[in-house]
Amino acid sequence: MQTHQFNIPAQAMLAALADFTAATDIQVIRQGDEAITGRSDAVSGNLTADTALRTLLRSSGYAYRFTGNRTAVIFRPTGEEIPLDTLGESILLDTIDVNVVGGAPADIPYQTPGSGAYISSERIQRLRGNAPGDIFVGTPGVTAAGKNNGAKLDVNIRGMQGQGRVKVAIDGTQQSTTTWRGYQGVDERVYIDPDMIGGVDISKGPSGGAQGAGANGGVVEIRTIGVQDILEGDETFGVRLRGGISDNAIAPPTPPEYHQRTDAPSLFDFNNGSGSIAAAWAREDFDFIAAFSRRKTGNYFAGKNGDTTYEYNDRDYPLSFTKPGEEVFNTSEDTTSGLAKATFRWGNGQSLQLGYVHFQSEFGESMGSLLFQQDDGFRQVQLSDIKTNTYTARYRWTPDDNELIDLRANIWAADVSGTTRAVASFPDLLDWGIIPADEPRYAETHTYGGDITNTSVFYTDAGTISVDYGGAYTYEDMDGDEYCSRPMTTTPCVWMQPSVGNRSVGSVFSTAEWEINDWLTLDGGLRYDMWRLEDRNTVDTPPEDRNRDGGSLSPSIGVTVSPFEGVQLFTRYAEGIRPPTMRETMFSDGNATPNPDLLPETTKSWEAGINYLGYDLFTGGDVGRLKLAYFHNDHKDYISRVTAVPKPGEPMFTFANLNKVKSRGIELSGAYDAGGFFTEGSLNYYTEFEFCETSACSDAPVSQDYAVAHVPPEIALTLTAGVRLFDEKLTIGGRVNHSGKRLLELTQSDRQRTPMWVPYTTVDAFVDYEISDNLSLNVQAQNLFDRYYVDSIDGWVPAPGRTIRANLTARF
């Protein structure tokens, strides 16, 4: 690959790009109306154009990509990059042969101090799996809990899960709902179709910025597809069509049904399928995207080979009442999804995006009481349903030649409504006319929010200082219908009332980064979170306990050292709070007496690690990535469900603050891509996980607490490898995924109602073939060796057996 001699000092970015142009004769173009501001890093030596440009932009916050042999585009990787036809001013140069893509989103976690991760839409489509939560496989420290039980996302980060500990934001919005699932605790549910995902960014632990308010476990930011995911090059209009079929699932039977089938259909029985269409338009001052998808899959079948029991106190117990090769009841999904987004741009770097996302599904799910109480009580039940509507307005102002203003302001609203089924185990007595009851629980949550953030950059003799500051506010209004609880359809009703109330969380925050020189950067921040709860269940709640509020200040500080090109050593300390939720402090149907005196959880997180990002390591154009981090988290005043001393007629449980919960561990992720060969892997290993009710700590969870269901495996490993053949038109690869034993041993009181699994290893395979420039085929085999196993943190529901999927994507 051609190299050039560079001697570019650290200077104003425009001047540095002009020097780069003079050395390489490459046309450098800015994307959109955003001004090119800031300062460059120094570049010297005999380097390829790709290495030089990457070094020049390393600390600037800009990313880049080569769009041809003579053109490179630089942009800020916000997740909403605008199409290439809107390119603004250019610095005109001439010819060089460059075919390497740099500054990709996949690189950003390896250039960012701290434990972050990125999941691309390509990775999602390559091995999408059966459940939405399968997109997190291979992301260290991140697991989708209960992913095979209901068509939702419920994310666990480093053992923190539920009750708002982990925030999942879709285009900056919050649409999660808290759903009581009996013995399985509480789900924190989010719904989205994989075809609508453009990328996923993950922050672990307390996070700065607007999305980190009130979430102490981490933030998962999902970006829906935009015009940049549909259009290529200088296209102004494009359409993406995608269709797929799969095997190993069958339409659910009419409930109640106790007999589990074993005749899994083949791929070409066309019992399961999906399809989507997305169309995008782009103009200089306007772009628009609309998309629609349908997905329908039946109850899947478990694998046939593997352990079916686990050992406890020298006795074997079944992992599930579903036997190898049998149909797994209540695992079907019938989903419709759509979105529309329009972006308007006008003078001096201003833009406004208006968006709408819709999701609607009928899906199967099983309560814990249905799954573990008795073998002859497991059955197909009525389907649950969910409907979400999300509305967004996102404004950005980045005026030319003004480093003091980079303004982002967003307002949004989400409406989530649906019916879940609370179902107890009941033996098959249909021949006697005794029909078990399904309890429909309808709930609706309206959530409204807004945030505003500005970035100002100051250039001083002591280095460059970048400051983010702003505020965020979220208001959640929960409502629900009284419902009938009974074991049989002929049994009198016991009327139950779910939580009814509202919760608001506000935050003001500021973070600053001081780049002292090329190798040393300091950062720090302050956040003040405020919260308020109002219980509207006036019948069962005393007036003095209907309102509660509070606030807390959370600091953060970090140091980054870059001793060599592509190497970062970092350490960071951060605090964050998680206010009590409505279900913890208000009357509900969750069999727990509310506690109005709960304190918010406070997380104190410390981590240290190293990033490495290197290019041209062994061959021209190859890239290596590595991130190693050690984390040390203390969650003080952790809110736990505990056994109460009830008065007559009161529940057996309540909520209380534990002294703390401690977790320690190591995370490793890395990748190497040489074009014709690529591999990536991850490791997550917990060195310590303890619950401290008082000052004394134990490696056993608190008896009767929901957190017993959130404990992750001690070790998790994933390795993916593949080759690209025939000018990279054909990609063949596979993935090995291993999950170790449960991190903490079960207590006798929690054994029956707690998710349990035994260590397992699965193998997946995939083939991607680019039939033409506009048509591609993806074939994948999930669980290639048809292993029978239960996913970690997904108790009693066996994972799908061997499943073949074929997806065809066309672009016009």
PDB file of C-alpha atoms in Angstrom, residues 316-410:
ATOM      1  CA  ASP A 316     -30.926 -34.668  40.849  1.00  0.00           C
ATOM      2  CA  TYR A 317     -33.681 -32.238  39.915  1.00  0.00           C
ATOM      3  CA  PRO A 318     -35.083 -31.559  36.413  1.00  0.00           C
ATOM      4  CA  LEU A 319     -33.954 -28.417  34.639  1.00  0.00           C
ATOM      5  CA  SER A 320     -37.365 -28.190  33.004  1.00  0.00           C
ATOM      6  CA  PHE A 321     -40.628 -30.066  32.603  1.00  0.00           C
ATOM      7  CA  THR A 322     -40.033 -29.883  28.839  1.00  0.00           C
ATOM      8  CA  LYS A 323     -38.174 -33.002  27.706  1.00  0.00           C
ATOM      9  CA  PRO A 324     -35.515 -33.149  24.955  1.00  0.00           C
ATOM     10  CA  GLY A 325     -37.015 -32.686  21.499  1.00  0.00           C
ATOM     11  CA  GLU A 326     -40.399 -31.503  22.811  1.00  0.00           C
ATOM     12  CA  GLU A 327     -42.332 -28.384  21.887  1.00  0.00           C
ATOM     13  CA  VAL A 328     -41.704 -25.582  24.378  1.00  0.00           C
ATOM     14  CA  PHE A 329     -45.100 -24.107  25.194  1.00  0.00           C
ATOM     15  CA  ASN A 330     -45.649 -20.333  25.219  1.00  0.00           C
ATOM     16  CA  THR A 331     -42.687 -19.332  23.042  1.00  0.00           C
ATOM     17  CA  SER A 332     -44.481 -18.058  19.908  1.00  0.00           C
ATOM     18  CA  GLU A 333     -44.395 -14.520  18.545  1.00  0.00           C
ATOM     19  CA  ASP A 334     -46.537 -12.600  16.027  1.00  0.00           C
ATOM     20  CA  THR A 335     -45.167  -9.077  15.623  1.00  0.00           C
ATOM     21  CA  THR A 336     -45.831  -6.010  13.502  1.00  0.00           C
ATOM     22  CA  SER A 337     -43.468  -3.042  13.640  1.00  0.00           C
ATOM     23  CA  GLY A 338     -42.958   0.208  11.787  1.00  0.00           C
ATOM     24  CA  LEU A 339     -41.165   3.527  11.930  1.00  0.00           C
ATOM     25  CA  ALA A 340     -40.952   6.876  10.151  1.00  0.00           C
ATOM     26  CA  LYS A 341     -38.292   9.561  10.619  1.00  0.00           C
ATOM     27  CA  ALA A 342     -37.908  12.895   8.852  1.00  0.00           C
ATOM     28  CA  THR A 343     -34.918  15.209   9.262  1.00  0.00           C
ATOM     29  CA  PHE A 344     -34.995  18.895   8.308  1.00  0.00           C
ATOM     30  CA  ARG A 345     -31.776  20.953   7.984  1.00  0.00           C
ATOM     31  CA  TRP A 346     -31.391  24.657   7.609  1.00  0.00           C
ATOM     32  CA  GLY A 347     -28.822  27.440   7.963  1.00  0.00           C
ATOM     33  CA  ASN A 348     -25.870  27.580  10.286  1.00  0.00           C
ATOM     34  CA  GLY A 349     -25.759  23.920  11.251  1.00  0.00           C
ATOM     35  CA  GLN A 350     -29.310  23.412  12.522  1.00  0.00           C
ATOM     36  CA  SER A 351     -31.403  20.261  12.120  1.00  0.00           C
ATOM     37  CA  LEU A 352     -34.618  18.790  13.477  1.00  0.00           C
ATOM     38  CA  GLN A 353     -35.581  15.131  13.327  1.00  0.00           C
ATOM     39  CA  LEU A 354     -39.169  14.005  13.940  1.00  0.00           C
ATOM     40  CA  GLY A 355     -39.691  10.298  14.521  1.00  0.00           C
ATOM     41  CA  TYR A 356     -42.342   7.682  15.239  1.00  0.00           C
ATOM     42  CA  VAL A 357     -41.820   3.991  16.141  1.00  0.00           C
ATOM     43  CA  HIS A 358     -44.622   1.425  16.523  1.00  0.00           C
ATOM     44  CA  PHE A 359     -44.418  -2.119  17.869  1.00  0.00           C
ATOM     45  CA  GLN A 360     -47.287  -4.562  18.340  1.00  0.00           C
ATOM     46  CA  SER A 361     -47.090  -8.228  19.250  1.00  0.00           C
ATOM     47  CA  GLU A 362     -48.986 -11.254  20.478  1.00  0.00           C
ATOM     48  CA  PHE A 363     -46.568 -13.609  22.188  1.00  0.00           C
ATOM     49  CA  GLY A 364     -46.340 -16.555  24.540  1.00  0.00           C
ATOM     50  CA  GLU A 365     -44.867 -16.410  28.031  1.00  0.00           C
ATOM     51  CA  SER A 366     -44.930 -18.505  31.192  1.00  0.00           C
ATOM     52  CA  MET A 367     -45.043 -17.495  34.844  1.00  0.00           C
ATOM     53  CA  GLY A 368     -42.496 -19.140  37.132  1.00  0.00           C
ATOM     54  CA  SER A 369     -45.320 -20.837  39.006  1.00  0.00           C
ATOM     55  CA  LEU A 370     -46.356 -22.544  35.763  1.00  0.00           C
ATOM     56  CA  LEU A 371     -42.822 -23.677  35.033  1.00  0.00           C
ATOM     57  CA  PHE A 372     -41.647 -25.384  38.198  1.00  0.00           C
ATOM     58  CA  GLN A 373     -44.519 -26.446  40.468  1.00  0.00           C
ATOM     59  CA  GLN A 374     -45.619 -29.734  38.882  1.00  0.00           C
ATOM     60  CA  ASP A 375     -44.857 -31.635  35.689  1.00  0.00           C
ATOM     61  CA  ASP A 376     -48.481 -32.270  34.735  1.00  0.00           C
ATOM     62  CA  GLY A 377     -49.402 -28.604  35.261  1.00  0.00           C
ATOM     63  CA  PHE A 378     -47.310 -27.114  32.431  1.00  0.00           C
ATOM     64  CA  ARG A 379     -49.535 -26.132  29.513  1.00  0.00           C
ATOM     65  CA  GLN A 380     -50.149 -23.744  26.634  1.00  0.00           C
ATOM     66  CA  VAL A 381     -51.932 -20.625  27.888  1.00  0.00           C
ATOM     67  CA  GLN A 382     -53.537 -17.614  26.267  1.00  0.00           C
ATOM     68  CA  LEU A 383     -51.106 -15.309  24.464  1.00  0.00           C
ATOM     69  CA  SER A 384     -50.008 -12.015  25.977  1.00  0.00           C
ATOM     70  CA  ASP A 385     -50.087  -8.825  23.924  1.00  0.00           C
ATOM     71  CA  ILE A 386     -48.204  -5.538  23.864  1.00  0.00           C
ATOM     72  CA  LYS A 387     -48.406  -2.306  21.906  1.00  0.00           C
ATOM     73  CA  THR A 388     -45.892   0.545  22.006  1.00  0.00           C
ATOM     74  CA  ASN A 389     -45.970   3.937  20.307  1.00  0.00           C
ATOM     75  CA  THR A 390     -43.000   6.288  20.617  1.00  0.00           C
ATOM     76  CA  TYR A 391     -42.737   9.876  19.380  1.00  0.00           C
ATOM     77  CA  THR A 392     -39.493  11.881  19.196  1.00  0.00           C
ATOM     78  CA  ALA A 393     -38.354  15.385  18.268  1.00  0.00           C
ATOM     79  CA  ARG A 394     -34.561  15.806  18.195  1.00  0.00           C
ATOM     80  CA  TYR A 395     -32.943  19.198  17.529  1.00  0.00           C
ATOM     81  CA  ARG A 396     -29.269  19.912  16.920  1.00  0.00           C
ATOM     82  CA  TRP A 397     -27.423  23.192  16.410  1.00  0.00           C
ATOM     83  CA  THR A 398     -23.723  23.227  15.523  1.00  0.00           C
ATOM     84  CA  PRO A 399     -22.913  26.661  14.090  1.00  0.00           C
ATOM     85  CA  ASP A 400     -19.890  27.144  11.868  1.00  0.00           C
ATOM     86  CA  ASP A 401     -16.648  28.292  13.489  1.00  0.00           C
ATOM     87  CA  ASN A 402     -18.089  28.310  17.012  1.00  0.00           C
ATOM     88  CA  GLU A 403     -16.493  25.848  19.385  1.00  0.00           C
ATOM     89  CA  LEU A 404     -18.735  26.997  22.256  1.00  0.00           C
ATOM     90  CA  ILE A 405     -21.996  25.648  20.813  1.00  0.00           C
ATOM     91  CA  ASP A 406     -22.853  22.072  19.961  1.00  0.00           C
ATOM     92  CA  LEU A 407     -26.434  21.920  21.199  1.00  0.00           C
ATOM     93  CA  ARG A 408     -28.687  18.841  21.337  1.00  0.00           C
ATOM     94  CA  ALA A 409     -32.260  19.108  22.591  1.00  0.00           C
ATOM     95  CA  ASN A 410     -34.807  16.289  22.582  1.00  0.00           C
TER      96      ASN A 410
END
